[in-house]
PDB file of C-alpha atoms in Angstrom:
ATOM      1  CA  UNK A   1      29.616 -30.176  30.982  1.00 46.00           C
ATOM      2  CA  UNK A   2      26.786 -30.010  33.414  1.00 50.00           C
ATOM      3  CA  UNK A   3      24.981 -27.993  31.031  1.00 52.00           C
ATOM      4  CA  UNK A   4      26.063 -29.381  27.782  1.00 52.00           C
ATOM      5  CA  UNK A   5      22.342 -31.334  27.059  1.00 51.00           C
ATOM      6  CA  UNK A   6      20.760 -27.481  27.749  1.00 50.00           C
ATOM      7  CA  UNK A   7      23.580 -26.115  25.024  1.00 53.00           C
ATOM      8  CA  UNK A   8      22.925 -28.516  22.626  1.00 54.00           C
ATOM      9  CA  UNK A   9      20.627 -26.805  19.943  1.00 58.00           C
ATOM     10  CA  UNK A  10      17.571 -28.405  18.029  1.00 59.00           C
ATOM     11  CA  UNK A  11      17.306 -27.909  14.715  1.00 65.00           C
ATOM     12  CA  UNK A  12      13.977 -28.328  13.744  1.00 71.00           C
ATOM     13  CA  UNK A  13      12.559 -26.557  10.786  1.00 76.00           C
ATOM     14  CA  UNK A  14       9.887 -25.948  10.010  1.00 73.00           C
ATOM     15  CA  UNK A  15       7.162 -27.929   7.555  1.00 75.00           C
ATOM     16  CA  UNK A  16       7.596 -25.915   3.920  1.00 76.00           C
ATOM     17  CA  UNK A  17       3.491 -24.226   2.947  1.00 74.00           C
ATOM     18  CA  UNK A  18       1.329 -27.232   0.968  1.00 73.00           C
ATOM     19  CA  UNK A  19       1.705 -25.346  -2.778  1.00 81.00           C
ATOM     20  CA  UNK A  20      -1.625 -25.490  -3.615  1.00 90.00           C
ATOM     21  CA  UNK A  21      -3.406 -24.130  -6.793  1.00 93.00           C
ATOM     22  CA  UNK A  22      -5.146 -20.919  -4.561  1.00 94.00           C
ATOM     23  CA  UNK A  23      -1.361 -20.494  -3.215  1.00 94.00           C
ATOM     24  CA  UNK A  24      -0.698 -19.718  -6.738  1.00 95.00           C
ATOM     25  CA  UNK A  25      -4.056 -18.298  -8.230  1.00 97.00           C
ATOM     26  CA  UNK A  26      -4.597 -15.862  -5.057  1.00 96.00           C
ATOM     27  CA  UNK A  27      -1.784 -14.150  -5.644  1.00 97.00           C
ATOM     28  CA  UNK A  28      -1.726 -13.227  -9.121  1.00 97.00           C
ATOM     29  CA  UNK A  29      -5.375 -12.175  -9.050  1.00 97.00           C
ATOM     30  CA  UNK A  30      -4.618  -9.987  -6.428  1.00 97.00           C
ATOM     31  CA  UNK A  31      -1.941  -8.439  -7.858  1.00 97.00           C
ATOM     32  CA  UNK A  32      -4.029  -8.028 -11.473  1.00 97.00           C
ATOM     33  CA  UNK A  33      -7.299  -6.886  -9.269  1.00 97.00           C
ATOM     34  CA  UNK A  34      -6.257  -5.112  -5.847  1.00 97.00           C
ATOM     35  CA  UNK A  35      -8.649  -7.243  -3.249  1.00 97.00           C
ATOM     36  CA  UNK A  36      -9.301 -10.387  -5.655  1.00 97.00           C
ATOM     37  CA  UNK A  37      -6.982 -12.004  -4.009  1.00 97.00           C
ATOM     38  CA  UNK A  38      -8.825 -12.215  -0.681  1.00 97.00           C
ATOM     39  CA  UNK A  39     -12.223 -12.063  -2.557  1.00 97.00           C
ATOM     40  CA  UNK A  40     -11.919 -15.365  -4.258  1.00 97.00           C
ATOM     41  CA  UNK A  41     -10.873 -17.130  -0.876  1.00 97.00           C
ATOM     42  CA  UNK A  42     -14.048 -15.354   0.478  1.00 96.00           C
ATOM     43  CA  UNK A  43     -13.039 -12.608   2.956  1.00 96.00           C
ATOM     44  CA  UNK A  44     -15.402 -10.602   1.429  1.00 96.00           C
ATOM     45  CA  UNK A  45     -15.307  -7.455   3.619  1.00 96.00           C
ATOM     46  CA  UNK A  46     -11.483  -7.592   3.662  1.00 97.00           C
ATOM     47  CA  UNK A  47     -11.547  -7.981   0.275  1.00 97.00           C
ATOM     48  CA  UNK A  48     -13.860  -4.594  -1.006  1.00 98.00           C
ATOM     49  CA  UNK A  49     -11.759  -2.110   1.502  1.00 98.00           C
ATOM     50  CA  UNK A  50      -8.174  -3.314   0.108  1.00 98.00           C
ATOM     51  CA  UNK A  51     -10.134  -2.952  -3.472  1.00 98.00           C
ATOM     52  CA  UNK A  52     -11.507   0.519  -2.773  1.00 98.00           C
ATOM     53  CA  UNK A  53      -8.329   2.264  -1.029  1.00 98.00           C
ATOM     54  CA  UNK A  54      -5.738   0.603  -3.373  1.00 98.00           C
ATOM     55  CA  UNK A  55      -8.143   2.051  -6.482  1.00 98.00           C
ATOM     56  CA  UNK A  56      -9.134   5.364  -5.236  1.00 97.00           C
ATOM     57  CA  UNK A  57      -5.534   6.068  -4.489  1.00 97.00           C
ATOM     58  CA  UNK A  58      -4.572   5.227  -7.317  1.00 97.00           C
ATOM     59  CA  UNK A  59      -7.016   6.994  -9.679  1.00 96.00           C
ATOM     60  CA  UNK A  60      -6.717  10.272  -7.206  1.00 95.00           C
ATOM     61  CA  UNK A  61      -2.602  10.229  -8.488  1.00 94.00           C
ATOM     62  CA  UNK A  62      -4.272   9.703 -11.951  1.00 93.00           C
ATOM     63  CA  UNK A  63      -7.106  12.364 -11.618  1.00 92.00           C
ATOM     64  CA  UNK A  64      -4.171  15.013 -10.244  1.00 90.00           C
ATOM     65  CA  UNK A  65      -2.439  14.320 -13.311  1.00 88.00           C
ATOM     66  CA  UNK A  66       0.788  12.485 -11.754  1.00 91.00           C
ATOM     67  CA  UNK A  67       2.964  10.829 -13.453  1.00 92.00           C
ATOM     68  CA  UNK A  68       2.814   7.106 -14.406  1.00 94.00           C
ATOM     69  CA  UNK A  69       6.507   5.564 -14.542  1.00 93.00           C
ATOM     70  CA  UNK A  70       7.254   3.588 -17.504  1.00 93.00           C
ATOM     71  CA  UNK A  71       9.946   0.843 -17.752  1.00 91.00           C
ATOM     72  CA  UNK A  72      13.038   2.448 -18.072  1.00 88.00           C
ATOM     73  CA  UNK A  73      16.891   1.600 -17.016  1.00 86.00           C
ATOM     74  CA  UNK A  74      17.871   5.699 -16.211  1.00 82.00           C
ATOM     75  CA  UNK A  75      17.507   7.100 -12.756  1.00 90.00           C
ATOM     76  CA  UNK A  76      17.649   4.738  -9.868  1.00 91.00           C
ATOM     77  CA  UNK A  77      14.757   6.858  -8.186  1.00 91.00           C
ATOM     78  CA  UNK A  78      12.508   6.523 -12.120  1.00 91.00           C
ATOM     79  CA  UNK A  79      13.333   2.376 -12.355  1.00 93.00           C
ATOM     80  CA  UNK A  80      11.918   2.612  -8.261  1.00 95.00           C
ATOM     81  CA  UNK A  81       8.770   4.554  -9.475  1.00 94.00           C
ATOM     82  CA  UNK A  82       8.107   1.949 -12.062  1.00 95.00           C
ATOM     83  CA  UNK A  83       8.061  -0.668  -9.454  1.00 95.00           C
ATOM     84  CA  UNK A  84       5.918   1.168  -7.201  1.00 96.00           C
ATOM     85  CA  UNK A  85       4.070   1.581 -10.162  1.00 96.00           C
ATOM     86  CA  UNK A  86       3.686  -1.748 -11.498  1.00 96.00           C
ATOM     87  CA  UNK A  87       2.298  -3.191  -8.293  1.00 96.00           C
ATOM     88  CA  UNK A  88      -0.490  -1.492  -8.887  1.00 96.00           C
ATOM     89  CA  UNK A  89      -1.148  -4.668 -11.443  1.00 94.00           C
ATOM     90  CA  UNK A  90      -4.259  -4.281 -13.485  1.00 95.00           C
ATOM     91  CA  UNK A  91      -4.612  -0.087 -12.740  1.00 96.00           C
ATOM     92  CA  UNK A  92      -1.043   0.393 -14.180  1.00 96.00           C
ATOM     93  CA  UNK A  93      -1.632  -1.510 -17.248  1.00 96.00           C
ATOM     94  CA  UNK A  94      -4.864   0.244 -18.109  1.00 96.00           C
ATOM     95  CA  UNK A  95      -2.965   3.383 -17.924  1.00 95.00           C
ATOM     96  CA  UNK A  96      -0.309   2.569 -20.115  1.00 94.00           C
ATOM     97  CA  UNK A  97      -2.601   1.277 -22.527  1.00 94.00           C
ATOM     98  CA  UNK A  98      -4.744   4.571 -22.198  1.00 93.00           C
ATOM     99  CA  UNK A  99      -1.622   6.528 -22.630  1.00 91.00           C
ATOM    100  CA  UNK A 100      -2.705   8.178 -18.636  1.00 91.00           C
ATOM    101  CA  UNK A 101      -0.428  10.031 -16.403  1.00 86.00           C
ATOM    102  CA  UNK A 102       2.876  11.003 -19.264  1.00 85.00           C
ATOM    103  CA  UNK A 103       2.595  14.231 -18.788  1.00 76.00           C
ATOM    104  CA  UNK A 104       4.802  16.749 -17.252  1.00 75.00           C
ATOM    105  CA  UNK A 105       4.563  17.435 -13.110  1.00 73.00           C
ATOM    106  CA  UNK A 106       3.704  20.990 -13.653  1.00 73.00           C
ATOM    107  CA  UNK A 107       2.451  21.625 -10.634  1.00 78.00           C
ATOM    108  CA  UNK A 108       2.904  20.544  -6.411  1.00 76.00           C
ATOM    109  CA  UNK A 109      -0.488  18.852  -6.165  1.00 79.00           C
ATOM    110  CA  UNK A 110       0.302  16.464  -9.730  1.00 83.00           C
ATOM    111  CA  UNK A 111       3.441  15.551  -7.493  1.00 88.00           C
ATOM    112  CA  UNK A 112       1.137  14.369  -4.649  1.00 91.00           C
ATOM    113  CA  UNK A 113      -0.395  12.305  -7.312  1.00 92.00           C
ATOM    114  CA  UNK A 114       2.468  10.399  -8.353  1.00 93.00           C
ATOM    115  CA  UNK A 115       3.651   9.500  -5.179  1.00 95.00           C
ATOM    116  CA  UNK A 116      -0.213   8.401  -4.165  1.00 96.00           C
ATOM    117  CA  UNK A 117       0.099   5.997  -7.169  1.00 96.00           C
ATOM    118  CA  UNK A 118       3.831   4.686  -6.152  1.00 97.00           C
ATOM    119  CA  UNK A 119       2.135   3.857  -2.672  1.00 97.00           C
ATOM    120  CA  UNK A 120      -1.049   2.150  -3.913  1.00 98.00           C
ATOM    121  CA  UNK A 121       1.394   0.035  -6.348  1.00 97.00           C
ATOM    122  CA  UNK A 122       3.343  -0.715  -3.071  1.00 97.00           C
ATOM    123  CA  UNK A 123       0.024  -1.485  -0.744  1.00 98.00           C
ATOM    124  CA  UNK A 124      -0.742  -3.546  -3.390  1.00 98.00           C
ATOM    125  CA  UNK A 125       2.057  -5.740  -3.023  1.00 97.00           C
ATOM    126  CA  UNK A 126       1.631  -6.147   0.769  1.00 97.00           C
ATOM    127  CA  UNK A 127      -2.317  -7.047   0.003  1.00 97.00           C
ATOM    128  CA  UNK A 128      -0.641  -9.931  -2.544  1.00 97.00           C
ATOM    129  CA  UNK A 129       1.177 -11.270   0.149  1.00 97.00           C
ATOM    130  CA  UNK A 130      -1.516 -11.409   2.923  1.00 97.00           C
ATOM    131  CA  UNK A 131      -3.327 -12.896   0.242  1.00 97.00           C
ATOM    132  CA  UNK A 132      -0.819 -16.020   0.030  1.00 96.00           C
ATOM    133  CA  UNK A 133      -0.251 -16.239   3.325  1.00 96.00           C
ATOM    134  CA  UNK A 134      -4.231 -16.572   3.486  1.00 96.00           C
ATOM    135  CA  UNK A 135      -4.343 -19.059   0.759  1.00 96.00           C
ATOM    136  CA  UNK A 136      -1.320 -21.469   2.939  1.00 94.00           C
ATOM    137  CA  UNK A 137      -3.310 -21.038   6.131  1.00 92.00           C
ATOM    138  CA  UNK A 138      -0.646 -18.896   7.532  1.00 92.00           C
ATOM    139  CA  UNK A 139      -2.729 -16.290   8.455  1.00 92.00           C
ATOM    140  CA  UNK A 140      -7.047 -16.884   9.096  1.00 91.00           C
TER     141      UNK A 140
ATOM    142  CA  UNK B   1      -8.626  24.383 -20.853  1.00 50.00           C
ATOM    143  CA  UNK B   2      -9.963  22.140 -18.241  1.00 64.00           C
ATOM    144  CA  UNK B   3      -7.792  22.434 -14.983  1.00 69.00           C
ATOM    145  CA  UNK B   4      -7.418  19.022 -12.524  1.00 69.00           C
ATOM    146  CA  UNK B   5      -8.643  18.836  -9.284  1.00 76.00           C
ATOM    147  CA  UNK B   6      -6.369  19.978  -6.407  1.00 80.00           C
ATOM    148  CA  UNK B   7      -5.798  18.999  -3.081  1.00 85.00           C
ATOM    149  CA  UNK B   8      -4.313  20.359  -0.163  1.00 90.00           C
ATOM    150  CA  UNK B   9      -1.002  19.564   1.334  1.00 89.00           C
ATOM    151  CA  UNK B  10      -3.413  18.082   4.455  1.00 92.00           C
ATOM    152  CA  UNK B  11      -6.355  17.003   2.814  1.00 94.00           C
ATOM    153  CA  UNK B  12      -3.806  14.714   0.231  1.00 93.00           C
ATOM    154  CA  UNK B  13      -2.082  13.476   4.052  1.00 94.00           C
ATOM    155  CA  UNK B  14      -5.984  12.459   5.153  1.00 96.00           C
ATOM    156  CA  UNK B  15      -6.598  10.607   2.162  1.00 96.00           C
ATOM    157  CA  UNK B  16      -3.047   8.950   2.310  1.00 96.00           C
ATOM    158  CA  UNK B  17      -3.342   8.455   6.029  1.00 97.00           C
ATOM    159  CA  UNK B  18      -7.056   7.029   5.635  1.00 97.00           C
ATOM    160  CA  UNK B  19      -6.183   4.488   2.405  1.00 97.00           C
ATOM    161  CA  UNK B  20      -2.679   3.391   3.746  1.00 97.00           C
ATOM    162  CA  UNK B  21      -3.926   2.784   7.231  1.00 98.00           C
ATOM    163  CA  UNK B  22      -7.007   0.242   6.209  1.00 98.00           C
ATOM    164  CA  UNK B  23      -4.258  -1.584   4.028  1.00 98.00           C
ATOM    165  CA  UNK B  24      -1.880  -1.411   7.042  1.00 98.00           C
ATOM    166  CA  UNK B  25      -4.596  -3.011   9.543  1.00 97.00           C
ATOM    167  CA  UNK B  26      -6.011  -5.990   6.739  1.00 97.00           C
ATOM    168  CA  UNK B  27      -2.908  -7.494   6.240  1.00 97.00           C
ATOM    169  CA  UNK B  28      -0.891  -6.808   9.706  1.00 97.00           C
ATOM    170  CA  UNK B  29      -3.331  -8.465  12.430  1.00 96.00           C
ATOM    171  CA  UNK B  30      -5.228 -11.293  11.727  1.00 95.00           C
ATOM    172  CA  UNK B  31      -8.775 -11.027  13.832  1.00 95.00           C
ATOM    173  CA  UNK B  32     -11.508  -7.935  13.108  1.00 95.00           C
ATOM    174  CA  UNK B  33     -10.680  -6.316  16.342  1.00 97.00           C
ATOM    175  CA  UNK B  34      -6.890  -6.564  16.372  1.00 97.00           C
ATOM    176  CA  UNK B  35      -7.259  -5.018  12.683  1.00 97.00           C
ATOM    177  CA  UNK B  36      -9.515  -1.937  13.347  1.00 97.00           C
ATOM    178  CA  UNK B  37      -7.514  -1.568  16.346  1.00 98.00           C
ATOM    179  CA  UNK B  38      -3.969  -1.006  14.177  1.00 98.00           C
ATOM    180  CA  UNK B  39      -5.949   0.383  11.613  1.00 98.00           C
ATOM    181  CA  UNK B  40      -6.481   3.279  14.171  1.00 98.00           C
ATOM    182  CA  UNK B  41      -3.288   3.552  15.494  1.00 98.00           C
ATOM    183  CA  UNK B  42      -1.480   3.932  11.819  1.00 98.00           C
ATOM    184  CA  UNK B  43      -4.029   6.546  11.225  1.00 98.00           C
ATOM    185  CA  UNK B  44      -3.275   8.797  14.021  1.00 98.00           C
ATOM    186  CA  UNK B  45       0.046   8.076  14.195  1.00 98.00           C
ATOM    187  CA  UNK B  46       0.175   9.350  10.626  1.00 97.00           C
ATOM    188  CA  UNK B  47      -1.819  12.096  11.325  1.00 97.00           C
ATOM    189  CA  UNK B  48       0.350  13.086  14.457  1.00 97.00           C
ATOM    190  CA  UNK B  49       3.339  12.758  12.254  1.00 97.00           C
ATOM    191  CA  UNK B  50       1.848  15.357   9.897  1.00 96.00           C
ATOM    192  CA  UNK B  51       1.663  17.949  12.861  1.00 96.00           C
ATOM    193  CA  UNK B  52       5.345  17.256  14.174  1.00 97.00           C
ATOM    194  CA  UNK B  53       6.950  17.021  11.423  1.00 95.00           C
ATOM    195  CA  UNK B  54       4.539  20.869  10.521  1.00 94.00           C
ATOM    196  CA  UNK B  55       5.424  22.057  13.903  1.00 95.00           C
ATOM    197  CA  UNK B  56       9.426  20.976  13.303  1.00 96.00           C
ATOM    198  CA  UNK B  57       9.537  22.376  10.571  1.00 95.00           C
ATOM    199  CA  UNK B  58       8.229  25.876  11.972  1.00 94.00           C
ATOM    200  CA  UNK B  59      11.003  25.820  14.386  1.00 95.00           C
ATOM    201  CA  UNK B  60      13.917  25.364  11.460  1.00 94.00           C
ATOM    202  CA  UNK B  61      12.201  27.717  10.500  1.00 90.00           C
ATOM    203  CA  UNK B  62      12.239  30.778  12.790  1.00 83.00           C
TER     204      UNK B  62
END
């Protein structure tokens, strides 16, 4: 009992992010444009490196020929590709519409490539997060 | 029939290492320094991961 006020737990939570229009607007142009999402809130420098490594990964996988995933409800490992793929935003749906990266891994290096565009789709999401928790003041 | 460009098994682990690292360091630490800092440290230990994992894989190997 001596202890019971030191037991007793508080419960405070805490205050929910103010929903603002950049915590909605940040996010999505990041994810269409890798680095847009920290350009338009002005962290310029931040902005151009997650812009040029999410790109030039991305157009490396493209360049040796990997494969682009499309939608598709078959392997579990080909519906993961596609969603590495599609957080690539903006890159992936260029190369859908250009018909890029459907042809067959022929070769080790066209392997590398696929799995460089899987990652940038993934670094991409992780940018589009920092990029909300910018726009909530979560993170400077 | 034009071939594509190739990379090396290490020279596609730079690039990764190089891109994935200054994504790594943006959005993990929040101040310049903290982020070049960790920036550096995923690099190399990317890098050094490349060589163990090499050098472990030489031993299954023999």
């Amino acid at each position: 009992m001596a202890n019971s006020s030191a037991d007793k737990k508080t419960t405070t939570t805490a205050p929910a992010p103010p929903i603002t229009t950049m915590a909605i607007v940040a996010p999505a142009i990041g994810w269409l444009i890798p680095g847009a999402g920290h350009i338009i809130q002005k962290r310029w420098i931040r902005g151009l490196l997650l812009l040029v490594s999410i790109v030039t990964m991305f157009v490396i996988g493209l360049v040796i020929n990997g494969h682009v995933y499309r939608p598709n409800g078959g392997d579990i490992l080909d519906i993961l590709g596609f969603v590495g793929d599609v957080g690539a935003g903006g890159l992936y749906v260029i190369s859908q519409a250009m018909g890029y990266g459907q042809g067959a891994i022929a070769h080790a290096v066209a392997d590398y490539g696929t799995k460089f565009m899987i990652v940038a789709g993934l670094l991409n999401f992780i940018s589009v997060a920092d990029a909300y928790h910018i726009a909530i003041g979560k993170k400077p | 029939m034009n071939q594509p460009p190739t990379l090396s098994h290490f020279s596609a682990a730079l690039l990764f290492a190089l891109f994935a690292s200054v994504v790594f360091g943006i959005t993990q630490r929040n101040t310049p320094r903290d982020q070049f800092r960790y920036g550096v440290y995923c690099f190399v230990m990317f890098i050094g991961g490349v060589f163990v994992a090499g050098w472990l894989m030489w031993l299954l190997r023999r």
